Coordinates of C-alpha atoms in Angstrom, one line a residue:
M237 CA -14.7 -13.1 20.1
L238 CA -11.9 -11.4 22.1
D239 CA -8.9 -10.3 19.9
P240 CA -5.6 -11.2 21.7
L241 CA -4.0 -8.3 19.7
A242 CA -6.0 -5.8 21.3
I243 CA -3.1 -4.9 23.5
Y244 CA -1.9 -2.7 20.8
D245 CA -5.1 -0.6 20.8
T246 CA -5.3 2.9 22.2
P247 CA -8.0 5.4 22.5
R248 CA -7.0 7.5 19.3
L249 CA -6.4 4.2 17.4
G250 CA -10.0 3.1 18.3
D251 CA -11.4 6.3 16.9
W252 CA -9.4 5.8 13.6
L253 CA -10.4 2.3 13.2
A254 CA -14.0 3.1 13.7
L255 CA -13.9 5.7 11.0
A256 CA -12.1 3.2 8.9
D257 CA -14.8 0.6 9.4
E258 CA -17.4 3.1 8.4
L259 CA -15.6 4.0 5.2
A260 CA -14.9 0.3 4.5
T261 CA -18.7 -0.2 4.5
R262 CA -19.2 2.2 1.8
F263 CA -16.1 1.0 -0.2
A264 CA -17.6 -2.7 -0.1
A265 CA -20.9 -1.6 -1.7
R266 CA -19.0 0.0 -4.8
A267 CA -16.2 -2.6 -5.1
P268 CA -18.1 -5.4 -7.3
Q269 CA -19.0 -2.8 -9.9
H270 CA -15.6 -1.2 -10.1
D271 CA -14.1 -4.7 -10.3
R272 CA -16.4 -5.8 -13.1
D273 CA -15.8 -2.6 -15.1
G274 CA -12.3 -2.0 -14.4
T275 CA -13.0 1.5 -13.2
F276 CA -11.4 3.8 -10.7
P277 CA -13.3 4.5 -7.3
F278 CA -13.2 8.1 -7.3
A279 CA -16.1 8.3 -4.8
N280 CA -14.0 6.4 -2.3
F281 CA -11.2 9.0 -2.5
D282 CA -13.7 11.7 -2.1
D283 CA -14.8 10.0 1.1
L284 CA -11.2 9.5 2.4
R285 CA -10.6 13.3 1.8
A286 CA -13.9 14.2 3.4
A287 CA -13.0 12.3 6.4
Q288 CA -9.4 13.8 6.3
L289 CA -7.9 10.4 6.5
H290 CA -5.3 11.4 4.0
L291 CA -3.8 13.4 6.7
L292 CA -3.3 10.0 8.7
P293 CA 0.7 9.7 8.5
L294 CA 1.4 13.5 8.0
P295 CA 3.3 14.7 11.2
Q296 CA 1.4 16.8 13.5
R297 CA 3.9 19.6 13.1
Y298 CA 2.7 20.1 9.4
G299 CA -1.1 19.9 10.4
G300 CA -1.5 16.1 9.9
W301 CA -2.5 13.4 12.4
G302 CA 0.9 11.8 13.1
A303 CA 0.1 8.1 12.8
T304 CA 2.9 5.9 13.7
L305 CA 3.8 2.9 11.4
L306 CA 1.7 0.6 13.5
E307 CA -1.4 2.8 13.5
A308 CA -1.2 3.3 9.8
T309 CA -1.1 -0.4 9.2
R310 CA -3.9 -1.0 11.3
V311 CA -6.0 1.6 9.4
I312 CA -5.0 0.4 6.1
E313 CA -5.9 -3.2 7.2
R314 CA -9.5 -2.2 8.1
L315 CA -10.0 -0.2 4.9
A316 CA -8.9 -3.2 2.9
R317 CA -11.8 -5.2 4.3
G318 CA -14.1 -3.0 2.3
D319 CA -12.0 -2.6 -0.9
G320 CA -8.4 -3.9 -1.4
A321 CA -7.8 -1.7 -4.5
T322 CA -8.7 1.3 -2.5
A323 CA -6.7 0.5 0.3
L324 CA -3.7 -0.2 -1.7
V325 CA -3.7 3.0 -3.6
F326 CA -4.3 4.9 -0.2
A327 CA -1.5 2.8 1.3
M328 CA 1.0 4.2 -1.4
H329 CA 0.1 7.8 -0.2
V330 CA 0.5 6.8 3.3
Q331 CA 3.9 5.0 2.9
V332 CA 5.3 8.1 0.9
L333 CA 4.2 10.8 3.5
G334 CA 4.9 8.4 6.5
S335 CA 8.4 7.5 5.4
L336 CA 9.1 11.3 4.4
G337 CA 8.1 12.6 7.8
E338 CA 10.3 10.2 9.6
Q339 CA 13.5 10.6 7.1
R340 CA 13.4 14.3 6.9
A341 CA 15.3 14.0 3.8
W342 CA 13.8 16.8 1.8
D343 CA 14.6 20.6 2.3
E344 CA 12.5 21.5 5.3
R345 CA 10.7 24.4 3.4
R346 CA 10.0 22.2 0.4
F347 CA 8.4 19.4 2.6
A348 CA 6.6 22.0 4.6
A349 CA 5.1 23.5 1.1
F350 CA 4.1 20.1 0.0
A351 CA 2.4 19.4 3.4
R352 CA 0.3 22.6 3.1
E353 CA -1.0 21.1 -0.2
V354 CA -1.8 18.0 1.5
V355 CA -3.8 19.8 4.2
E356 CA -5.4 22.6 2.4
R357 CA -6.0 20.9 -1.3
G358 CA -6.1 17.1 -0.4
A359 CA -3.1 16.5 -2.3
L360 CA -2.3 12.6 -2.9
I361 CA 0.9 11.3 -3.9
N362 CA 2.6 8.0 -5.0
S363 CA 6.2 7.1 -5.8
C364 CA 6.5 6.0 -9.5
A365 CA 9.8 4.1 -9.7
T366 CA 9.4 0.7 -11.5
E367 CA 10.1 0.7 -15.3
P368 CA 9.7 -1.9 -18.1
E369 CA 13.3 -2.7 -18.3
L370 CA 14.5 -1.8 -14.7
G371 CA 11.6 -3.8 -13.0
S372 CA 11.3 -3.0 -9.4
P373 CA 14.2 -0.6 -8.3
S374 CA 14.4 -2.7 -5.0
R375 CA 16.8 -5.1 -6.8
G376 CA 19.3 -2.3 -7.8
G377 CA 19.9 -0.7 -11.1
L378 CA 19.5 2.7 -12.6
P379 CA 16.3 4.1 -14.1
N380 CA 16.3 4.8 -17.9
T381 CA 14.4 7.9 -17.0
R382 CA 16.5 10.9 -17.6
A383 CA 16.5 14.6 -16.4
R384 CA 18.4 17.3 -18.3
R385 CA 18.9 20.6 -16.7
V386 CA 17.5 23.8 -18.4
E387 CA 17.6 27.5 -17.6
D388 CA 14.4 27.5 -15.4
G389 CA 14.7 24.0 -13.8
W390 CA 14.6 20.5 -15.3
R391 CA 12.8 18.4 -18.1
I392 CA 12.2 14.9 -17.6
S393 CA 11.7 12.0 -20.1
G394 CA 11.1 8.5 -19.4
H395 CA 8.5 5.5 -18.9
K396 CA 7.2 4.4 -15.5
T397 CA 5.0 1.4 -14.8
F398 CA 2.6 0.6 -11.8
A399 CA 1.4 4.1 -11.2
S400 CA -1.2 2.9 -8.9
G401 CA -4.0 5.5 -8.3
I402 CA -2.8 7.7 -11.2
P403 CA -6.4 9.1 -11.9
V404 CA -6.6 10.7 -8.6
L405 CA -3.1 11.6 -7.8
T406 CA -1.9 15.1 -7.6
H407 CA 1.8 14.4 -7.5
V408 CA 4.2 11.6 -8.2
L409 CA 7.8 11.1 -7.0
I410 CA 9.9 10.3 -10.2
P411 CA 13.5 8.9 -10.0
A412 CA 15.8 9.8 -12.8
V413 CA 19.3 9.8 -13.7
L414 CA 20.7 13.5 -13.9
E415 CA 22.5 14.1 -17.2
D416 CA 25.6 16.2 -17.1
E417 CA 26.4 15.1 -13.8
P418 CA 28.6 12.2 -12.6
E419 CA 27.6 9.1 -14.4
G420 CA 24.9 7.3 -12.3
T421 CA 23.8 10.5 -10.2
V422 CA 20.1 9.9 -9.5
G423 CA 17.5 12.7 -8.4
V424 CA 14.2 12.2 -7.2
F425 CA 11.6 14.8 -8.4
L426 CA 8.2 15.8 -7.0
V427 CA 6.3 16.2 -10.2
P428 CA 2.7 17.5 -10.2
T429 CA 0.4 15.4 -12.4
D430 CA -1.0 18.4 -14.4
R431 CA 2.4 19.2 -15.9
P432 CA 2.5 19.2 -19.8
G433 CA 4.2 16.2 -21.3
L434 CA 3.0 13.8 -18.6
R435 CA 0.7 11.1 -20.2
V436 CA -1.1 8.1 -18.8
E437 CA -1.1 5.0 -21.0
P438 CA -4.0 2.9 -20.0
T439 CA -2.4 -0.5 -19.7
W440 CA -3.9 -1.8 -16.5
E441 CA -6.0 -5.0 -17.7
V442 CA -5.4 -7.7 -15.1
M443 CA -6.8 -10.4 -13.0
G444 CA -7.0 -8.9 -9.7
M445 CA -6.8 -5.5 -8.1
R446 CA -8.6 -4.2 -11.2
A447 CA -9.8 -0.9 -9.8
T448 CA -6.2 0.4 -8.7
A449 CA -5.7 2.0 -12.2
S450 CA -1.9 1.1 -12.0
H451 CA -1.4 2.3 -15.6
D452 CA 1.8 3.2 -17.3
L453 CA 3.1 6.9 -17.0
L454 CA 5.0 8.3 -19.9
L455 CA 7.0 11.5 -19.4
E456 CA 8.0 13.5 -22.5
D457 CA 10.1 16.5 -21.7
V458 CA 8.0 17.4 -18.7
P459 CA 9.1 20.7 -17.0
V460 CA 9.8 20.9 -13.4
A461 CA 11.2 23.7 -11.3
A462 CA 14.6 23.6 -9.6
E463 CA 13.2 23.1 -6.3
D464 CA 11.2 20.1 -7.3
L465 CA 14.5 18.1 -7.3
V466 CA 13.8 16.9 -3.6
Q467 CA 16.5 14.4 -3.2
R468 CA 19.8 13.5 -5.0
R469 CA 22.2 10.4 -4.7
L470 CA 25.7 10.3 -6.0
P471 CA 27.0 7.4 -7.8
G472 CA 27.7 4.3 -5.5
A473 CA 26.1 6.2 -2.6
S474 CA 23.7 4.1 -0.4
D475 CA 20.0 5.3 -0.6
P476 CA 19.5 7.2 2.8
G477 CA 15.8 6.5 2.6
R478 CA 16.0 2.7 1.8
V479 CA 15.5 1.6 5.5
I480 CA 12.6 4.0 6.4
G481 CA 11.0 3.9 3.0
G482 CA 11.3 0.1 2.8
A483 CA 9.7 -0.4 6.1
W484 CA 6.7 1.8 5.5
F485 CA 6.2 0.3 2.0
G486 CA 6.6 -3.4 3.3
M487 CA 4.1 -2.9 6.2
V488 CA 1.4 -1.0 4.5
V489 CA 1.4 -3.6 1.7
A490 CA 1.3 -6.4 4.3
A491 CA -1.6 -4.9 6.0
T492 CA -3.5 -4.3 2.7
Y493 CA -3.5 -8.0 1.9
L494 CA -4.3 -9.2 5.3
G495 CA -7.3 -6.9 5.2
I496 CA -8.6 -8.5 2.1
A497 CA -8.1 -12.0 3.5
A498 CA -10.1 -10.9 6.6
A499 CA -12.9 -9.8 4.5
A500 CA -12.8 -13.3 2.7
R501 CA -12.9 -14.8 6.2
D502 CA -15.9 -12.8 7.4
A503 CA -17.8 -13.6 4.2
A504 CA -17.1 -17.4 4.6
L505 CA -18.0 -17.3 8.3
A506 CA -21.4 -15.3 7.6
F507 CA -22.2 -17.7 4.8
A508 CA -21.4 -20.8 7.1
R509 CA -23.9 -19.4 9.8
E510 CA -26.7 -19.0 7.2
R511 CA -26.3 -22.0 5.0
R512 CA -28.8 -24.6 6.0
P513 CA -29.0 -27.5 3.7
T514 CA -32.0 -29.7 3.9
A515 CA -29.7 -32.6 4.9
L516 CA -29.0 -31.1 8.1
A517 CA -32.6 -30.7 9.1
G518 CA -32.4 -27.0 9.8
R519 CA -28.7 -26.9 11.2
A520 CA -26.4 -24.5 9.9
I521 CA -23.1 -25.9 8.2
A522 CA -21.2 -23.9 10.7
T523 CA -22.1 -26.7 13.2
L524 CA -20.1 -29.2 11.0
E525 CA -16.7 -30.1 12.5
P526 CA -14.9 -30.1 9.1
I527 CA -16.3 -26.6 8.5
Q528 CA -15.1 -25.5 12.1
R529 CA -11.6 -27.0 11.2
L530 CA -11.5 -24.9 8.1
A531 CA -12.5 -21.7 10.0
G532 CA -10.0 -22.4 12.8
A533 CA -7.2 -22.8 10.2
C534 CA -8.1 -19.6 8.4
E535 CA -8.1 -17.6 11.6
A536 CA -4.6 -19.1 12.5
H537 CA -3.1 -17.9 9.4
L538 CA -4.4 -14.4 9.8
L539 CA -3.6 -14.3 13.6
T540 CA -0.2 -15.5 13.2
A541 CA 0.6 -12.8 10.3
R542 CA -1.1 -10.0 12.3
A543 CA 0.8 -10.8 15.4
L544 CA 4.0 -10.6 13.7
L545 CA 3.2 -7.4 11.8
Y546 CA 1.9 -5.7 14.8
A547 CA 4.8 -6.7 17.0
T548 CA 7.4 -5.5 14.4
A549 CA 5.7 -2.3 13.8
A550 CA 5.7 -1.6 17.8
V551 CA 9.4 -2.6 17.9
W552 CA 10.0 0.0 15.0
E553 CA 8.6 2.8 17.1
Q554 CA 10.1 1.8 20.4
R555 CA 13.6 1.4 19.1
P556 CA 14.4 4.0 16.4
E557 CA 18.1 3.5 16.7
E558 CA 18.1 0.0 15.7
R559 CA 15.7 0.2 12.8
A560 CA 18.5 -0.9 10.1
Q561 CA 18.8 -4.2 12.1
L562 CA 14.9 -4.7 11.8
M563 CA 14.7 -4.7 8.1
S564 CA 15.1 -8.4 7.4
H565 CA 12.1 -8.8 9.9
I566 CA 10.1 -6.2 7.9
G567 CA 10.7 -8.2 4.8
L568 CA 9.5 -11.3 6.8
C569 CA 6.3 -9.5 7.8
K570 CA 5.4 -8.8 4.1
T571 CA 6.1 -12.3 2.9
I572 CA 4.3 -14.0 5.8
A573 CA 1.4 -11.6 5.5
T574 CA 1.0 -12.1 1.8
T575 CA 1.4 -15.9 1.7
R576 CA -0.9 -16.4 4.8
A577 CA -3.3 -14.1 3.3
V578 CA -3.5 -16.2 0.1
E579 CA -3.7 -19.4 2.1
A580 CA -6.5 -18.0 4.4
T581 CA -8.6 -16.7 1.4
D582 CA -8.1 -20.2 -0.3
L583 CA -9.6 -21.9 3.0
A584 CA -12.5 -19.1 3.1
L585 CA -13.6 -20.4 -0.4
R586 CA -13.4 -24.2 0.8
I587 CA -15.8 -23.3 3.6
V588 CA -18.3 -21.8 1.2
G589 CA -17.8 -24.6 -1.4
G590 CA -18.9 -24.0 -5.0
Q591 CA -21.1 -20.9 -4.4
A592 CA -17.7 -19.2 -3.8
M593 CA -17.3 -18.8 -7.3
S594 CA -20.4 -16.9 -7.8
H595 CA -20.4 -13.1 -8.6
R596 CA -23.2 -12.9 -6.0
L597 CA -20.5 -13.4 -3.3
P598 CA -17.3 -11.3 -2.8
L599 CA -15.1 -14.2 -2.4
E600 CA -14.1 -14.6 -6.0
R601 CA -13.0 -11.0 -6.2
L602 CA -11.2 -11.3 -3.0
F603 CA -9.5 -14.5 -4.3
R604 CA -8.1 -12.6 -7.3
D605 CA -7.2 -9.7 -5.4
V606 CA -5.2 -11.2 -2.6
R607 CA -2.9 -12.9 -5.0
A608 CA -1.5 -9.6 -6.3
G609 CA 0.3 -9.4 -2.9
L610 CA 2.7 -12.1 -3.7
F611 CA 4.5 -9.9 -6.4
H612 CA 5.1 -6.7 -4.4
P613 CA 8.7 -6.6 -3.2
P614 CA 10.2 -8.1 -1.4
T615 CA 9.2 -11.6 -2.9
E616 CA 9.3 -14.6 -0.7
E617 CA 12.6 -16.0 -1.9
T618 CA 14.2 -12.4 -1.5
A619 CA 12.8 -11.9 2.1
L620 CA 13.9 -15.3 3.2
A621 CA 17.3 -14.9 1.9
A622 CA 17.8 -11.6 3.8
L623 CA 16.8 -13.0 6.9
G624 CA 19.1 -15.9 6.4
R625 CA 22.0 -13.6 5.6
A626 CA 21.3 -11.7 8.9
L627 CA 21.3 -14.7 11.0
L628 CA 24.6 -16.0 9.7
E629 CA 26.6 -12.7 9.9

């Protein structure tokens, strides 16, 4: 069936999507076991590194592939069809590198040095900003994590949550209040995960996305060098990375959950073509109009969300001077994608019927995984309120 969104395809994106499809097939074979056991899919990340896909968002001037926001979302969407947990962890790496490459907020030499670690050593990174008391930093507030200056750099102490992918990460970005500086000054530190005093607390026992290993991260007087303070924000100052960072985060999250829902759709359609109950005298249930209506409604949800996602990402690339004005639409992309993904997955289960609850099919896992998308920022009420404010200004 012709995809009307193929207008966004390019030759290099086609090559990347083919690679993502190949990897997704491998990931899908491993996903059920990791979901059952709550184990981390290390082999998937070995495959991603071997394919050099971890270089996807890194600017070409640093040795990366230089994927745009649109290209990155398309690749992550395809990976998520194989395993949503792997795609989400990979998406966190992508959104950090992609946004940093566009912001140029770090000292040039420091970013170039980290980029070399990505290229030469396969470094993987995530931003660990959420805390038990703070919740998501997207709602404002200062972290309880503190950094104190010492003779050879800094020492960091604090507690972070939702450190997705921590078993495989080589670096984390840690926001912390800087002690002995104007009250409320926040620094962001690039912290290698092998530093003494950095400890993982295995807290991730959840309903869905069980293989992301989104455990808690405890920092107990963790030493970092002076140059590892890569960003600083003075009290009351706006976050210079909020626009670009928020866009990359929201769009790759949206892509992840649309990919999970697409996997549910594909599984349901395959079942409908093969299921031939005796009452239908050899015909597949795919020939029944009620099943066809469910399939059409499922596809309508996915096509609508994908169209908004791709169009918004394309405008992001084409009109960089107006990106701040696009942020309410970025939030809308995320909430439309995740809510429509949930609805599409529900419809996929209805196509299959009672057998969808069986572990023999992937649908019950996809049903659980896709619901995690509702809780990433911005939530639906926040995104809709932001869009309303923008309309009323």
